[in-house]
CSV table of C-alpha atoms in Angstrom, one decimal:
chain,number,residue,atom,x,y,z
A,1,UNK,CA,-94.7,9.5,-45.7
A,2,UNK,CA,-93.3,7.9,-42.6
A,3,UNK,CA,-95.1,5.3,-40.6
A,4,UNK,CA,-96.3,7.5,-37.7
A,5,UNK,CA,-94.8,6.7,-34.4
A,6,UNK,CA,-92.2,4.2,-35.8
A,7,UNK,CA,-89.3,6.6,-36.3
A,8,UNK,CA,-86.8,6.4,-33.5
A,9,UNK,CA,-83.6,8.4,-33.2
A,10,UNK,CA,-80.7,6.0,-32.9
A,11,UNK,CA,-77.1,7.1,-33.1
A,12,UNK,CA,-75.2,5.4,-36.0
A,13,UNK,CA,-73.0,8.1,-37.6
A,14,UNK,CA,-71.0,5.7,-39.8
A,15,UNK,CA,-73.9,3.5,-41.0
A,16,UNK,CA,-72.1,0.3,-39.9
A,17,UNK,CA,-75.0,-0.8,-37.6
A,18,UNK,CA,-77.6,0.0,-40.3
A,19,UNK,CA,-75.7,-2.1,-42.9
A,20,UNK,CA,-75.4,-5.0,-40.4
A,21,UNK,CA,-79.1,-5.0,-39.7
A,22,UNK,CA,-80.2,-4.3,-43.3
A,23,UNK,CA,-77.8,-5.2,-46.1
A,24,UNK,CA,-80.1,-3.8,-48.7
A,25,UNK,CA,-80.2,-0.3,-47.0
A,26,UNK,CA,-77.9,1.4,-49.5
A,27,UNK,CA,-80.4,0.9,-52.3
A,28,UNK,CA,-83.1,2.6,-50.2
A,29,UNK,CA,-80.7,5.4,-49.2
A,30,UNK,CA,-79.8,6.1,-52.8
A,31,UNK,CA,-83.5,6.0,-53.8
A,32,UNK,CA,-84.6,8.5,-51.1
A,33,UNK,CA,-81.7,10.8,-51.7
A,34,UNK,CA,-82.2,10.9,-55.5
A,35,UNK,CA,-85.9,11.6,-54.9
A,36,UNK,CA,-84.9,14.4,-52.5
A,37,UNK,CA,-82.6,15.9,-55.1
A,38,UNK,CA,-85.5,16.0,-57.5
A,39,UNK,CA,-87.7,17.7,-55.0
A,40,UNK,CA,-85.0,20.3,-54.3
A,41,UNK,CA,-84.9,21.0,-58.0
A,42,UNK,CA,-88.5,21.9,-57.8
A,43,UNK,CA,-87.3,25.2,-56.3
A,44,UNK,CA,-86.1,26.1,-59.8
A,45,UNK,CA,-89.5,25.3,-61.1
A,46,UNK,CA,-91.2,27.5,-58.5
A,47,UNK,CA,-88.7,30.3,-59.3
A,48,UNK,CA,-89.4,30.2,-63.0
A,49,UNK,CA,-93.2,29.8,-62.5
A,50,UNK,CA,-93.3,32.8,-60.2
A,51,UNK,CA,-91.0,34.9,-62.3
A,52,UNK,CA,-93.1,34.2,-65.4
A,53,UNK,CA,-96.3,35.4,-63.6
A,54,UNK,CA,-94.7,38.6,-62.3
A,55,UNK,CA,-93.6,41.8,-64.0
A,56,UNK,CA,-90.1,42.2,-65.3
A,57,UNK,CA,-89.2,44.8,-62.6
A,58,UNK,CA,-89.7,42.1,-59.8
A,59,UNK,CA,-88.1,39.0,-61.3
A,60,UNK,CA,-84.8,39.2,-59.5
A,61,UNK,CA,-86.7,39.7,-56.2
A,62,UNK,CA,-89.1,36.8,-56.6
A,63,UNK,CA,-86.2,34.5,-57.6
A,64,UNK,CA,-84.1,35.7,-54.6
A,65,UNK,CA,-87.0,34.8,-52.3
A,66,UNK,CA,-87.0,31.3,-53.7
A,67,UNK,CA,-83.3,31.0,-53.3
A,68,UNK,CA,-83.4,32.2,-49.7
A,69,UNK,CA,-86.4,30.0,-48.8
A,70,UNK,CA,-84.1,27.0,-49.3
A,71,UNK,CA,-81.1,28.6,-47.6
A,72,UNK,CA,-82.9,30.0,-44.6
A,73,UNK,CA,-85.1,27.0,-44.3
A,74,UNK,CA,-82.1,24.6,-44.3
A,75,UNK,CA,-80.6,26.3,-41.2
A,76,UNK,CA,-84.0,26.8,-39.4
A,77,UNK,CA,-85.1,23.2,-40.0
A,78,UNK,CA,-81.6,21.9,-39.0
A,79,UNK,CA,-81.6,23.8,-35.7
A,80,UNK,CA,-85.3,23.6,-34.6
A,81,UNK,CA,-87.8,22.4,-37.1
A,82,UNK,CA,-86.7,18.7,-37.5
A,83,UNK,CA,-86.7,18.2,-33.8
A,84,UNK,CA,-90.2,19.6,-33.4
A,85,UNK,CA,-91.4,17.5,-36.3
A,86,UNK,CA,-89.6,14.1,-36.0
A,87,UNK,CA,-88.2,14.1,-32.5
A,88,UNK,CA,-89.5,11.8,-29.8
A,89,UNK,CA,-93.1,12.6,-29.2
A,90,UNK,CA,-94.3,14.8,-26.4
A,91,UNK,CA,-98.1,14.3,-25.7
A,92,UNK,CA,-98.9,14.0,-29.4
A,93,UNK,CA,-98.1,17.7,-29.9
A,94,UNK,CA,-94.5,18.2,-30.8
A,95,UNK,CA,-91.2,16.4,-31.0
A,96,UNK,CA,-88.6,17.0,-28.3
A,97,UNK,CA,-85.3,15.6,-29.5
A,98,UNK,CA,-82.8,15.9,-32.3
A,99,UNK,CA,-82.0,19.7,-31.9
A,100,UNK,CA,-79.2,20.7,-34.3
A,101,UNK,CA,-79.0,17.0,-35.3
A,102,UNK,CA,-77.0,16.3,-32.2
A,103,UNK,CA,-76.9,13.3,-29.9
A,104,UNK,CA,-78.9,10.3,-31.3
A,105,UNK,CA,-79.9,12.4,-34.3
A,106,UNK,CA,-76.2,12.2,-35.5
A,107,UNK,CA,-77.2,9.1,-37.4
A,108,UNK,CA,-77.1,8.2,-41.1
A,109,UNK,CA,-80.8,7.1,-41.2
A,110,UNK,CA,-81.9,10.2,-39.3
A,111,UNK,CA,-80.0,12.6,-41.5
A,112,UNK,CA,-81.4,10.9,-44.6
A,113,UNK,CA,-84.9,11.6,-43.3
A,114,UNK,CA,-83.8,15.1,-42.3
A,115,UNK,CA,-82.8,15.9,-45.8
A,116,UNK,CA,-86.0,14.5,-47.3
A,117,UNK,CA,-88.1,16.4,-44.8
A,118,UNK,CA,-86.1,19.6,-45.5
A,119,UNK,CA,-86.8,19.7,-49.2
A,120,UNK,CA,-90.5,19.3,-48.4
A,121,UNK,CA,-90.2,22.1,-45.9
A,122,UNK,CA,-88.7,24.4,-48.5
A,123,UNK,CA,-91.6,23.6,-50.8
A,124,UNK,CA,-94.1,24.7,-48.2
A,125,UNK,CA,-92.2,27.9,-47.5
A,126,UNK,CA,-91.9,28.9,-51.1
A,127,UNK,CA,-95.6,28.6,-51.9
A,128,UNK,CA,-96.1,32.0,-50.2
A,129,UNK,CA,-93.5,33.7,-52.3
A,130,UNK,CA,-95.5,33.7,-55.5
A,131,UNK,CA,-98.8,34.6,-53.9
A,132,UNK,CA,-97.5,37.8,-52.3
A,133,UNK,CA,-95.1,38.8,-55.1
A,134,UNK,CA,-94.3,42.4,-56.1
A,135,UNK,CA,-95.1,44.0,-52.7
A,136,UNK,CA,-93.5,42.6,-49.5
A,137,UNK,CA,-90.4,43.8,-47.8
A,138,UNK,CA,-87.5,41.3,-48.5
A,139,UNK,CA,-86.2,41.6,-44.9
A,140,UNK,CA,-89.7,40.7,-43.5
A,141,UNK,CA,-90.0,37.8,-45.9
A,142,UNK,CA,-86.8,36.3,-44.5
A,143,UNK,CA,-88.3,36.4,-41.0
A,144,UNK,CA,-91.4,34.6,-42.3
A,145,UNK,CA,-89.3,32.0,-44.1
A,146,UNK,CA,-87.4,31.2,-40.9
A,147,UNK,CA,-90.6,30.9,-38.8
A,148,UNK,CA,-92.5,28.7,-41.2
A,149,UNK,CA,-89.5,26.4,-41.5
A,150,UNK,CA,-88.8,26.2,-37.8
A,151,UNK,CA,-92.3,26.2,-36.3
A,152,UNK,CA,-95.4,26.3,-38.5
A,153,UNK,CA,-94.6,23.4,-40.9
A,154,UNK,CA,-92.8,21.1,-38.4
A,155,UNK,CA,-95.6,21.2,-35.8
A,156,UNK,CA,-98.4,20.3,-38.1
A,157,UNK,CA,-96.0,17.8,-39.8
A,158,UNK,CA,-95.5,16.1,-36.4
A,159,UNK,CA,-99.2,15.7,-35.9
A,160,UNK,CA,-99.4,13.6,-39.1
A,161,UNK,CA,-95.9,12.2,-39.8
A,162,UNK,CA,-94.1,12.3,-36.5
A,163,UNK,CA,-96.4,10.2,-34.4
A,164,UNK,CA,-98.6,13.1,-33.3
A,165,UNK,CA,-102.3,13.1,-32.3
A,166,UNK,CA,-103.9,13.3,-35.8
A,167,UNK,CA,-102.3,10.1,-36.9
A,168,UNK,CA,-101.8,8.1,-33.7
A,169,UNK,CA,-104.1,9.2,-30.9
A,170,UNK,CA,-106.5,6.5,-29.6
A,171,UNK,CA,-109.5,8.6,-30.8
A,172,UNK,CA,-108.2,9.1,-34.4
A,173,UNK,CA,-107.0,5.5,-34.7
A,174,UNK,CA,-110.3,4.1,-33.6
A,175,UNK,CA,-112.2,6.4,-35.8
A,176,UNK,CA,-110.2,5.4,-38.9
A,177,UNK,CA,-110.5,1.7,-38.2
A,178,UNK,CA,-106.9,1.0,-37.2
A,179,UNK,CA,-105.2,4.1,-38.4
A,180,UNK,CA,-105.7,7.8,-38.0
A,181,UNK,CA,-105.6,10.6,-40.5
A,182,UNK,CA,-103.1,10.0,-43.4
A,183,UNK,CA,-101.3,12.1,-46.0
A,184,UNK,CA,-98.9,10.1,-48.1
A,185,UNK,CA,-96.7,12.9,-49.5
A,186,UNK,CA,-98.1,16.2,-48.3
A,187,UNK,CA,-101.3,17.5,-49.8
A,188,UNK,CA,-102.0,18.8,-46.4
A,189,UNK,CA,-98.7,18.8,-44.5
A,190,UNK,CA,-96.9,20.7,-47.3
A,191,UNK,CA,-99.2,22.3,-49.9
A,192,UNK,CA,-102.4,23.2,-48.0
A,193,UNK,CA,-100.3,24.5,-45.1
A,194,UNK,CA,-98.3,26.8,-47.5
A,195,UNK,CA,-101.4,27.8,-49.3
A,196,UNK,CA,-103.3,28.9,-46.3
A,197,UNK,CA,-100.4,30.8,-44.8
A,198,UNK,CA,-100.3,32.5,-48.2
A,199,UNK,CA,-104.0,33.4,-47.9
A,200,UNK,CA,-103.4,35.1,-44.6
A,201,UNK,CA,-100.4,37.0,-46.0
A,202,UNK,CA,-102.4,38.2,-49.1
A,203,UNK,CA,-105.2,39.4,-46.9
A,204,UNK,CA,-102.9,41.4,-44.6
A,205,UNK,CA,-100.7,42.8,-47.4
A,206,UNK,CA,-103.6,43.9,-49.6
A,207,UNK,CA,-103.6,43.9,-53.4
A,208,UNK,CA,-101.0,45.4,-55.7
A,209,UNK,CA,-101.3,49.0,-56.9
A,210,UNK,CA,-103.5,49.0,-60.0
A,211,UNK,CA,-105.0,45.5,-59.5
A,212,UNK,CA,-108.5,47.0,-58.8
A,213,UNK,CA,-110.2,50.0,-60.3
A,214,UNK,CA,-112.0,52.6,-58.2
A,215,UNK,CA,-115.2,50.4,-58.3
A,216,UNK,CA,-113.3,47.4,-57.0
A,217,UNK,CA,-113.3,45.5,-60.2
A,218,UNK,CA,-110.2,43.4,-60.8
A,219,UNK,CA,-107.8,44.3,-63.6
A,220,UNK,CA,-105.4,41.9,-65.3
A,221,UNK,CA,-101.7,42.4,-64.6
A,222,UNK,CA,-100.0,40.1,-67.0
A,223,UNK,CA,-96.8,38.4,-66.1
A,224,UNK,CA,-93.7,39.3,-68.1
A,225,UNK,CA,-92.9,35.8,-69.6
A,226,UNK,CA,-95.4,33.1,-69.9
A,227,UNK,CA,-92.7,30.8,-71.3
A,228,UNK,CA,-91.0,30.9,-67.9
A,229,UNK,CA,-94.2,29.8,-66.3
A,230,UNK,CA,-94.6,26.8,-68.7
A,231,UNK,CA,-91.0,25.7,-68.2
A,232,UNK,CA,-91.4,26.1,-64.4
A,233,UNK,CA,-94.6,24.0,-64.5
A,234,UNK,CA,-92.8,21.2,-66.5
A,235,UNK,CA,-89.9,21.2,-63.9
A,236,UNK,CA,-92.4,20.9,-61.1
A,237,UNK,CA,-94.2,18.1,-62.9
A,238,UNK,CA,-90.9,16.3,-63.3
A,239,UNK,CA,-89.9,17.0,-59.7
A,240,UNK,CA,-93.1,15.5,-58.4
A,241,UNK,CA,-91.9,12.1,-59.5
A,242,UNK,CA,-89.5,12.5,-56.6
A,243,UNK,CA,-92.0,14.1,-54.3
A,244,UNK,CA,-94.6,11.3,-54.4
A,245,UNK,CA,-92.8,8.0,-55.3
A,246,UNK,CA,-89.9,9.0,-53.0
A,247,UNK,CA,-92.3,9.2,-50.1
A,248,UNK,CA,-92.3,5.4,-49.9
A,249,UNK,CA,-88.8,5.9,-48.4
A,250,UNK,CA,-87.9,2.6,-50.0
A,251,UNK,CA,-86.9,1.4,-53.4
A,252,UNK,CA,-88.3,-2.0,-52.4
A,253,UNK,CA,-91.9,-0.7,-52.3
A,254,UNK,CA,-93.0,-1.7,-55.8
A,255,UNK,CA,-96.1,0.4,-55.3
A,256,UNK,CA,-94.0,3.3,-56.7
A,257,UNK,CA,-95.2,2.4,-60.2
A,258,UNK,CA,-98.8,3.1,-59.3
A,259,UNK,CA,-97.8,6.2,-57.3
A,260,UNK,CA,-96.0,7.6,-60.4
A,261,UNK,CA,-98.8,6.7,-62.7
A,262,UNK,CA,-101.4,8.3,-60.4
A,263,UNK,CA,-99.3,11.4,-60.1
A,264,UNK,CA,-99.0,11.8,-63.8
A,265,UNK,CA,-102.7,11.1,-64.6
A,266,UNK,CA,-103.9,13.6,-62.0
A,267,UNK,CA,-101.6,16.3,-63.4
A,268,UNK,CA,-102.7,15.6,-67.0
A,269,UNK,CA,-106.4,15.6,-66.0
A,270,UNK,CA,-106.0,18.9,-64.1
A,271,UNK,CA,-104.2,20.6,-67.1
A,272,UNK,CA,-106.8,19.5,-69.6
A,273,UNK,CA,-109.7,20.5,-67.4
A,274,UNK,CA,-108.3,24.0,-66.7
A,275,UNK,CA,-107.6,24.4,-70.4
A,276,UNK,CA,-111.2,23.5,-71.4
A,277,UNK,CA,-112.7,25.7,-68.8
A,278,UNK,CA,-110.8,28.8,-69.9
A,279,UNK,CA,-111.4,27.9,-73.6
A,280,UNK,CA,-115.1,27.8,-72.9
A,281,UNK,CA,-115.3,30.9,-70.6
A,282,UNK,CA,-112.7,33.2,-72.3
A,283,UNK,CA,-112.9,32.0,-75.9
A,284,UNK,CA,-109.2,31.0,-75.9
A,285,UNK,CA,-107.3,28.3,-73.9
A,286,UNK,CA,-105.4,30.2,-71.2
A,287,UNK,CA,-101.8,29.1,-70.8
A,288,UNK,CA,-101.3,30.3,-67.2
A,289,UNK,CA,-104.5,28.7,-66.0
A,290,UNK,CA,-103.6,25.4,-67.7
A,291,UNK,CA,-100.3,25.5,-65.9
A,292,UNK,CA,-102.1,26.0,-62.6
A,293,UNK,CA,-104.5,23.2,-63.5
A,294,UNK,CA,-101.6,20.8,-63.9
A,295,UNK,CA,-100.1,21.8,-60.6
A,296,UNK,CA,-103.4,21.7,-58.9
A,297,UNK,CA,-103.8,18.1,-60.0
A,298,UNK,CA,-100.3,17.3,-58.7
A,299,UNK,CA,-101.1,18.9,-55.3
A,300,UNK,CA,-104.4,17.0,-55.0
A,301,UNK,CA,-103.0,13.6,-55.8
A,302,UNK,CA,-100.1,14.0,-53.4
A,303,UNK,CA,-102.0,12.7,-50.3
A,304,UNK,CA,-103.9,9.8,-51.9
A,305,UNK,CA,-101.4,8.8,-54.6
A,306,UNK,CA,-100.4,5.5,-53.0
A,307,UNK,CA,-103.9,4.5,-51.9
A,308,UNK,CA,-106.1,5.1,-55.0
A,309,UNK,CA,-106.6,3.5,-58.4
A,310,UNK,CA,-105.6,5.3,-61.7
A,311,UNK,CA,-109.2,6.0,-62.6
A,312,UNK,CA,-109.7,7.8,-59.3
A,313,UNK,CA,-106.5,9.8,-59.9
A,314,UNK,CA,-108.1,11.1,-63.1
A,315,UNK,CA,-111.3,12.2,-61.2
A,316,UNK,CA,-109.2,13.8,-58.5
A,317,UNK,CA,-107.3,15.7,-61.2
A,318,UNK,CA,-110.4,16.8,-63.0
A,319,UNK,CA,-111.9,18.3,-59.7
A,320,UNK,CA,-108.5,19.9,-59.1
A,321,UNK,CA,-108.6,21.7,-62.4
A,322,UNK,CA,-112.0,23.2,-61.6
A,323,UNK,CA,-110.7,24.3,-58.2
A,324,UNK,CA,-107.6,25.9,-59.6
A,325,UNK,CA,-109.6,28.0,-62.1
A,326,UNK,CA,-112.7,28.9,-60.2
A,327,UNK,CA,-110.8,29.2,-56.9
A,328,UNK,CA,-108.7,31.9,-58.4
A,329,UNK,CA,-111.6,33.8,-59.8
A,330,UNK,CA,-113.5,33.5,-56.5
A,331,UNK,CA,-110.6,35.1,-54.5
A,332,UNK,CA,-109.9,37.8,-57.2
A,333,UNK,CA,-113.6,39.0,-57.0
A,334,UNK,CA,-113.2,39.3,-53.2
A,335,UNK,CA,-110.2,41.6,-53.3
A,336,UNK,CA,-107.5,39.0,-52.6
A,337,UNK,CA,-104.6,39.5,-55.0
A,338,UNK,CA,-102.8,36.1,-55.3
A,339,UNK,CA,-100.3,36.8,-58.1
A,340,UNK,CA,-99.7,33.1,-59.1
A,341,UNK,CA,-102.9,31.5,-57.9
A,342,UNK,CA,-101.1,29.7,-55.0
A,343,UNK,CA,-104.1,29.7,-52.6
A,344,UNK,CA,-106.5,27.7,-54.8
A,345,UNK,CA,-103.7,25.6,-56.4
A,346,UNK,CA,-102.0,24.6,-53.1
A,347,UNK,CA,-104.4,25.6,-50.4
A,348,UNK,CA,-107.8,24.5,-51.8
A,349,UNK,CA,-106.4,21.6,-53.7
A,350,UNK,CA,-104.4,20.5,-50.8
A,351,UNK,CA,-107.6,20.2,-48.8
A,352,UNK,CA,-109.3,18.4,-51.7
A,353,UNK,CA,-106.4,15.9,-51.7
A,354,UNK,CA,-107.0,15.1,-48.0
A,355,UNK,CA,-110.7,14.7,-48.6
A,356,UNK,CA,-110.2,12.7,-51.8
A,357,UNK,CA,-108.0,10.2,-49.9
A,358,UNK,CA,-110.9,9.6,-47.5
A,359,UNK,CA,-113.2,9.0,-50.4
A,360,UNK,CA,-111.2,6.9,-52.9
A,361,UNK,CA,-108.7,4.8,-50.9
A,362,UNK,CA,-109.4,1.3,-52.3
A,363,UNK,CA,-108.1,-0.9,-49.5
A,364,UNK,CA,-105.2,-2.5,-51.4
A,365,UNK,CA,-102.3,-0.8,-49.7
A,366,UNK,CA,-101.4,-0.5,-46.0
A,367,UNK,CA,-100.4,2.5,-43.9
A,368,UNK,CA,-97.3,3.6,-45.9
A,369,UNK,CA,-96.4,-0.1,-46.6
A,370,UNK,CA,-97.7,-3.3,-48.2
A,371,UNK,CA,-98.6,-4.6,-44.7
A,372,UNK,CA,-102.1,-4.4,-43.2
A,373,UNK,CA,-104.2,-2.7,-42.0
A,374,UNK,CA,-105.2,-1.7,-45.5
A,375,UNK,CA,-106.5,1.8,-46.1
A,376,UNK,CA,-110.0,2.1,-47.4
A,377,UNK,CA,-112.2,5.2,-47.8
A,378,UNK,CA,-115.9,6.1,-47.8
A,379,UNK,CA,-116.5,4.5,-51.3
A,380,UNK,CA,-115.1,1.3,-50.0
A,381,UNK,CA,-117.1,1.1,-46.8
A,382,UNK,CA,-115.0,3.1,-44.3
A,383,UNK,CA,-116.9,6.2,-43.3
A,384,UNK,CA,-114.8,6.6,-40.1
A,385,UNK,CA,-111.6,7.2,-42.1
A,386,UNK,CA,-113.4,9.8,-44.2
A,387,UNK,CA,-114.4,11.6,-41.1
A,388,UNK,CA,-110.8,11.4,-39.9
A,389,UNK,CA,-109.6,13.0,-43.1
A,390,UNK,CA,-112.2,15.8,-42.7
A,391,UNK,CA,-110.9,16.5,-39.2
A,392,UNK,CA,-107.4,16.6,-40.5
A,393,UNK,CA,-108.4,19.1,-43.3
A,394,UNK,CA,-110.2,21.4,-40.8
A,395,UNK,CA,-107.2,21.3,-38.4
A,396,UNK,CA,-104.9,22.0,-41.2
A,397,UNK,CA,-106.8,25.1,-42.2
A,398,UNK,CA,-107.1,26.4,-38.6
A,399,UNK,CA,-103.4,25.8,-37.9
A,400,UNK,CA,-102.0,27.2,-41.1
A,401,UNK,CA,-104.3,30.2,-41.6
A,402,UNK,CA,-104.3,31.0,-37.9
A,403,UNK,CA,-100.5,30.9,-37.3
A,404,UNK,CA,-99.9,32.6,-40.7
A,405,UNK,CA,-102.3,35.4,-39.8
A,406,UNK,CA,-100.8,35.9,-36.4
A,407,UNK,CA,-97.3,35.9,-37.8
A,408,UNK,CA,-97.9,38.4,-40.5
A,409,UNK,CA,-100.1,40.6,-38.2
A,410,UNK,CA,-97.2,40.8,-35.7
A,411,UNK,CA,-94.7,41.6,-38.5
A,412,UNK,CA,-97.1,44.2,-39.9
A,413,UNK,CA,-97.4,46.0,-36.6
A,414,UNK,CA,-93.6,45.8,-35.8
A,415,UNK,CA,-91.2,45.8,-38.8
A,416,UNK,CA,-93.8,46.3,-41.5
A,417,UNK,CA,-94.6,43.9,-44.3
A,418,UNK,CA,-95.1,46.1,-47.4
A,419,UNK,CA,-92.8,48.4,-49.3
A,420,UNK,CA,-94.0,52.0,-50.0
A,421,UNK,CA,-96.1,52.8,-53.0
A,422,UNK,CA,-93.1,54.6,-54.6
A,423,UNK,CA,-91.0,51.5,-54.2
A,424,UNK,CA,-93.7,49.2,-55.5
A,425,UNK,CA,-94.0,51.3,-58.6
A,426,UNK,CA,-90.3,51.3,-59.3
A,427,UNK,CA,-90.1,47.6,-58.7
A,428,UNK,CA,-88.5,45.5,-56.0
A,429,UNK,CA,-85.5,44.5,-58.1
A,430,UNK,CA,-84.0,48.0,-57.9
A,431,UNK,CA,-85.4,48.9,-54.5
A,432,UNK,CA,-84.5,45.7,-52.6
A,433,UNK,CA,-81.5,44.4,-54.5
A,434,UNK,CA,-80.1,47.4,-56.6
A,435,UNK,CA,-80.2,45.1,-59.6
A,436,UNK,CA,-82.2,44.7,-62.8
A,437,UNK,CA,-83.1,41.3,-64.2
A,438,UNK,CA,-83.0,42.6,-67.8
A,439,UNK,CA,-80.5,45.5,-67.9
A,440,UNK,CA,-81.1,46.1,-71.6
A,441,UNK,CA,-84.8,46.7,-71.0
A,442,UNK,CA,-85.2,49.3,-68.2
A,443,UNK,CA,-88.7,50.4,-67.2
A,444,UNK,CA,-89.6,54.1,-67.6
A,445,UNK,CA,-90.7,54.1,-64.0
A,446,UNK,CA,-87.3,53.2,-62.9
A,447,UNK,CA,-85.8,56.0,-64.9
A,448,UNK,CA,-88.3,58.8,-64.2
A,449,UNK,CA,-89.1,58.2,-60.5
A,450,UNK,CA,-86.6,59.5,-57.9
A,451,UNK,CA,-84.2,57.1,-56.4
A,452,UNK,CA,-85.8,55.7,-53.3
A,453,UNK,CA,-84.7,54.0,-50.1
A,454,UNK,CA,-86.6,52.2,-47.5
A,455,UNK,CA,-89.6,54.1,-46.5
A,456,UNK,CA,-90.0,55.8,-49.9
A,457,UNK,CA,-88.1,59.0,-49.0
A,458,UNK,CA,-86.2,60.9,-51.7
A,459,UNK,CA,-82.4,60.9,-51.5
């Protein structure tokens, strides 16, 4: 993403000074904003994917959560998150300027970066939505969305993208051979972070009613519309061409062609791998797992996309396909009910993306630019950078899972995080929103069970 430590808040609200210093700036501005619009459209992809994997009685609720992730996240990241992430560095830990986009942050270049960081923030937040679908309180989910957008995502983001210790400390820079830990477009900063917060939430919420039999064996709970999931996957795949190439922050970085190709190849390899695994194991190619294999490939290539060759992107995607499928089965057997497979797809594959960068970076591209020092991984003679990436991956898990667990534990002990069993059986569309996604097809549970209010009491 951004060259760590180079971003400086400088007030230029009209853009006149920016134009004077860089006449070609409008081209870069348009490039970054259009890519940001593509990433924002990924929210529609997540909404359709999650809706497709959930039952009809919860569709409006899961889509409402995606909508509010962007709305709540916009305000939280505007007020607090951006300053913590991209403000002037304080001891390598947090940013300390740019609150509410005031002062020097009232600047055309700064607000361009704010918008691009915002759409990434919304992506991190919405990963949790699908994992915990069909059982959380909507009001509690809004609190989570605000906290992850204001605090959890920005602080780890500062460590890698805002000049923080993981990317810029003397120890990490020396270890990497002139640069610290890297993450081009967010395998760790965005996806692994969201995935491990989702893991914590799933553990504290517990599985859905009926997911496991009395012996603890998992039961399939099919989603209501696999077509939605496929369309959502294709929208996400398309949006990723804004996610990764846009992270050059410049239309003049011609490396965008390689970034786009690597992004596509990893997704294709992940989809084919997941399809073949399920075809072999289940006797038929599973549509949902194939979708997750594609997204897993996209997640895994997001960190290394600018620094690896196309053949390496295919290998990264193949491994991601295995992780998406076997990771889901691994968690399911251990009582963790992740409705859409977000933890293996985003969490495990986000970690794999960070590690893959440390393995396959080929030394032809610099630290977010064409300028040296050039980034090389273990296979190209830089073992120190590989170790730096391992450190980043471990820190990512500790921070994301740890803060996520603390947050949901506090919410569980205070306002509560799960609806009552009666409400869960009726469905969250009616209970939380007094609406039905498909009014011509009303579930028998919604008709036969008494009207419920918060707490499951009869009216």
